[in-house]
Amino acid sequence: MSDSLNIFREEVNNHLKKCHLSTSKSCSKSLEELLTILSRPPAYTVLRVNTLYYDRQEVKQQLQQVLSKQYENRKHSVPSVEEHNELSDTLIIPSQNVDGNDVIPVANEVIVDSLCAVAVLRGADIFAPGVMGAPVAMQVGDTVAVYGDLCGQCRRGYTQAFTGEKMFLGNGNALMSRSQLFVETEKPSGVAIKMTEPIFDCPSLNSVLTDRIFLQNLPSIVAGHVVNPQPGDMVLDMCAAPGGKTTHLATLMQNTGVLVALDKSAGKIKRIQENAAKLKLDMVKSYAYDSTKSCKPHAQLVEGTWNPPYPPGTFDRILLDAPCSGLGQRPQIKNNITLKDLQSYPPYQRKLFATAVELLKPGGVLVYSTCTITIEENEGLVQWALNTFPDMQLAPQIPHLGGSGMSSPDLTLTDTQLKLLQRFNPSIVMTTSSVPKYNMDTIGFFVAKFVKQNNR
């Protein structure tokens, strides 16, 4: 494993230590625990079942058969698919090795880029574009040790022993020779290395039962349930790509009503459409549009279309899964975000939130979520929202599987308000608790639910 304390730049570490880790422990100890856990993948693979068309128990059995076949050539036993005890649409697959200390690297060394390395840690095999360096004599069938290039220093086609900062990911079986990867074709494709002995044993579920399951982090599934859209509602997903939460909302709505998905990128909108099509959800109306400009006082809805912008008070429920610094994502092996980048998110999130308030009907529900751990983007946003919009009030969340919001000397939120918030703090996994571990060993995530009062 790499040194977990080197995930972020020193200026970001110092900022986290100073502003976001006010606990009874020393800040240095809290930061060390947090960074250690962020460098590892969650110990559970979480899947959401497309319950609109398929029964969870039936999908569970089908998935167990897939895993039995997949693990025929692995050193670990076949993991058991489990049902989440509180989320009726969720399946859990526990990893069998979360430390990676019993895998010994073989001599032949292959280097992959950092994006590929993260995917491997979450259970993926290695596709040809991710391979940066390989032994000159590597042939199909060779057993190789796979390392991730943490700092992007390995040039494609590298032949020498790589001396840059790297992380051991496990051993695998070469399905392509070095010549096939770097000589015979300009843009090789397909699986280049089959991971047979990864340091973290996660199942590889890409392209598996794609009409029945969707790989999704547990807190993201929780956020969809907190929105709790009903069939026939008018719902907006403001920052919708890649569509996991969008398709969850559509499933909860039983594919009935109006569900608008916005994202600034046309390419990302295409991904939303593809994911909806895989799950046979045809109610999603997706548009490439800047959500900060999606509310106009004199806008009019044209019958039969839902093109933005929209007049104030259009939607019953809004999900704002805001663009954020993403510091809660796992695993992270190297994150080059600067302090300036980190501080650029809250103003944009506030602008999105203000637009959401305008678009929400009186009595409507607004759920705000992020996949980051900073107070400015989470509890700080909540405090600003309550001070700025007196008609927006915090509401209880169902389900509430995470912890309460985090306190800070810079916040005036009461204990009652903090308990209404939901923060998934993966560093808590390192302590003992009576809470089911699969509800704790997650990415870092935050959820707040607001209801718009009828006095505006």
Short mmCIF file of N, CA and C in Angstrom, two decimals, residues 348-404:
data_model
loop_
_atom_site.label_atom_id
_atom_site.label_comp_id
_atom_site.label_asym_id
_atom_site.label_seq_id
_atom_site.Cartn_x
_atom_site.Cartn_y
_atom_site.Cartn_z
N TYR A 348 -20.37 28.16 -6.00
CA TYR A 348 -21.16 27.54 -7.07
C TYR A 348 -22.31 26.72 -6.50
N GLN A 349 -22.05 26.00 -5.42
CA GLN A 349 -23.11 25.21 -4.77
C GLN A 349 -24.23 26.11 -4.26
N ARG A 350 -23.88 27.26 -3.73
CA ARG A 350 -24.90 28.20 -3.24
C ARG A 350 -25.74 28.74 -4.39
N LYS A 351 -25.09 28.99 -5.51
CA LYS A 351 -25.83 29.47 -6.69
C LYS A 351 -26.83 28.42 -7.17
N LEU A 352 -26.41 27.16 -7.19
CA LEU A 352 -27.31 26.08 -7.57
C LEU A 352 -28.46 25.95 -6.58
N PHE A 353 -28.14 26.05 -5.28
CA PHE A 353 -29.17 25.91 -4.25
C PHE A 353 -30.20 27.02 -4.37
N ALA A 354 -29.76 28.25 -4.60
CA ALA A 354 -30.69 29.37 -4.74
C ALA A 354 -31.65 29.14 -5.92
N THR A 355 -31.13 28.59 -7.01
CA THR A 355 -31.99 28.28 -8.16
C THR A 355 -32.98 27.19 -7.81
N ALA A 356 -32.53 26.18 -7.06
CA ALA A 356 -33.41 25.09 -6.65
C ALA A 356 -34.57 25.61 -5.80
N VAL A 357 -34.27 26.52 -4.89
CA VAL A 357 -35.32 27.09 -4.03
C VAL A 357 -36.39 27.77 -4.88
N GLU A 358 -35.96 28.51 -5.90
CA GLU A 358 -36.92 29.18 -6.77
C GLU A 358 -37.79 28.19 -7.55
N LEU A 359 -37.18 27.10 -7.98
CA LEU A 359 -37.91 26.12 -8.80
C LEU A 359 -38.86 25.24 -7.98
N LEU A 360 -38.69 25.22 -6.68
CA LEU A 360 -39.46 24.31 -5.82
C LEU A 360 -40.83 24.90 -5.48
N LYS A 361 -41.85 24.06 -5.52
CA LYS A 361 -43.18 24.47 -5.11
C LYS A 361 -43.25 24.66 -3.60
N PRO A 362 -44.11 25.54 -3.10
CA PRO A 362 -44.35 25.57 -1.65
C PRO A 362 -44.81 24.20 -1.16
N GLY A 363 -44.24 23.75 -0.07
CA GLY A 363 -44.54 22.41 0.43
C GLY A 363 -43.67 21.34 -0.19
N GLY A 364 -42.82 21.72 -1.16
CA GLY A 364 -41.98 20.76 -1.85
C GLY A 364 -40.73 20.39 -1.07
N VAL A 365 -40.05 19.33 -1.54
CA VAL A 365 -38.87 18.78 -0.88
C VAL A 365 -37.64 19.03 -1.73
N LEU A 366 -36.58 19.53 -1.09
CA LEU A 366 -35.28 19.70 -1.74
C LEU A 366 -34.24 18.90 -0.96
N VAL A 367 -33.58 17.98 -1.62
CA VAL A 367 -32.51 17.18 -1.01
C VAL A 367 -31.18 17.62 -1.61
N TYR A 368 -30.28 18.03 -0.73
CA TYR A 368 -28.94 18.46 -1.12
C TYR A 368 -27.95 17.39 -0.69
N SER A 369 -27.03 17.00 -1.59
CA SER A 369 -26.06 15.97 -1.25
C SER A 369 -24.73 16.25 -1.91
N THR A 370 -23.66 15.74 -1.30
CA THR A 370 -22.32 15.81 -1.88
C THR A 370 -21.57 14.52 -1.54
N CYS A 371 -20.47 14.29 -2.25
CA CYS A 371 -19.60 13.16 -1.93
C CYS A 371 -18.26 13.69 -1.42
N THR A 372 -18.34 14.68 -0.54
CA THR A 372 -17.12 15.25 0.02
C THR A 372 -17.22 15.33 1.53
N ILE A 373 -16.11 15.70 2.18
CA ILE A 373 -16.04 15.67 3.64
C ILE A 373 -15.88 17.05 4.26
N THR A 374 -15.76 18.10 3.43
CA THR A 374 -15.50 19.42 3.98
C THR A 374 -16.75 20.02 4.60
N ILE A 375 -16.55 20.80 5.65
CA ILE A 375 -17.69 21.45 6.31
C ILE A 375 -18.26 22.57 5.45
N GLU A 376 -17.40 23.32 4.73
CA GLU A 376 -17.92 24.43 3.92
C GLU A 376 -18.95 23.96 2.90
N GLU A 377 -18.73 22.78 2.32
CA GLU A 377 -19.63 22.29 1.27
C GLU A 377 -20.83 21.54 1.83
N ASN A 378 -20.83 21.27 3.10
CA ASN A 378 -21.89 20.47 3.71
C ASN A 378 -22.64 21.25 4.78
N GLU A 379 -22.23 21.14 6.03
CA GLU A 379 -22.92 21.86 7.10
C GLU A 379 -22.87 23.37 6.89
N GLY A 380 -21.78 23.87 6.31
CA GLY A 380 -21.68 25.29 6.02
C GLY A 380 -22.72 25.74 5.03
N LEU A 381 -22.97 24.92 4.00
CA LEU A 381 -24.03 25.22 3.03
C LEU A 381 -25.39 25.24 3.72
N VAL A 382 -25.63 24.29 4.61
CA VAL A 382 -26.91 24.22 5.32
C VAL A 382 -27.13 25.48 6.14
N GLN A 383 -26.11 25.90 6.89
CA GLN A 383 -26.26 27.10 7.71
C GLN A 383 -26.55 28.32 6.84
N TRP A 384 -25.81 28.45 5.75
CA TRP A 384 -26.06 29.56 4.81
C TRP A 384 -27.49 29.50 4.26
N ALA A 385 -27.95 28.33 3.89
CA ALA A 385 -29.29 28.18 3.32
C ALA A 385 -30.38 28.58 4.31
N LEU A 386 -30.24 28.15 5.55
CA LEU A 386 -31.24 28.48 6.56
C LEU A 386 -31.26 29.98 6.85
N ASN A 387 -30.10 30.60 6.81
CA ASN A 387 -30.03 32.05 7.06
C ASN A 387 -30.53 32.86 5.87
N THR A 388 -30.34 32.32 4.67
CA THR A 388 -30.66 33.06 3.44
C THR A 388 -32.12 32.88 3.02
N PHE A 389 -32.67 31.71 3.27
CA PHE A 389 -34.03 31.38 2.83
C PHE A 389 -34.86 30.96 4.05
N PRO A 390 -35.52 31.92 4.71
CA PRO A 390 -36.29 31.61 5.93
C PRO A 390 -37.41 30.61 5.70
N ASP A 391 -37.86 30.47 4.46
CA ASP A 391 -38.95 29.52 4.19
C ASP A 391 -38.44 28.10 3.96
N MET A 392 -37.14 27.88 4.00
CA MET A 392 -36.58 26.54 3.85
C MET A 392 -36.22 26.00 5.23
N GLN A 393 -36.81 24.87 5.59
CA GLN A 393 -36.60 24.28 6.91
C GLN A 393 -36.06 22.86 6.77
N LEU A 394 -35.17 22.48 7.67
CA LEU A 394 -34.68 21.11 7.68
C LEU A 394 -35.80 20.16 8.07
N ALA A 395 -35.73 18.94 7.51
CA ALA A 395 -36.75 17.93 7.79
C ALA A 395 -36.07 16.60 8.09
N PRO A 396 -36.74 15.73 8.85
CA PRO A 396 -36.17 14.40 9.13
C PRO A 396 -35.97 13.61 7.84
N GLN A 397 -34.95 12.75 7.86
CA GLN A 397 -34.63 11.93 6.69
C GLN A 397 -35.00 10.47 6.96
N ILE A 398 -35.63 9.86 5.97
CA ILE A 398 -35.93 8.44 6.02
C ILE A 398 -35.48 7.81 4.71
N PRO A 399 -34.52 6.88 4.79
CA PRO A 399 -33.87 6.33 5.98
C PRO A 399 -32.73 7.24 6.46
N HIS A 400 -32.33 7.05 7.70
CA HIS A 400 -31.20 7.77 8.26
C HIS A 400 -30.18 6.72 8.73
N LEU A 401 -29.27 6.35 7.83
CA LEU A 401 -28.30 5.29 8.11
C LEU A 401 -26.93 5.83 8.47
N GLY A 402 -26.66 7.09 8.14
CA GLY A 402 -25.38 7.69 8.47
C GLY A 402 -25.40 8.33 9.84
N GLY A 403 -24.33 9.06 10.15
CA GLY A 403 -24.26 9.78 11.42
C GLY A 403 -24.88 11.15 11.31
N SER A 404 -24.80 11.92 12.38
CA SER A 404 -25.31 13.28 12.39
C SER A 404 -24.31 14.21 11.69
#
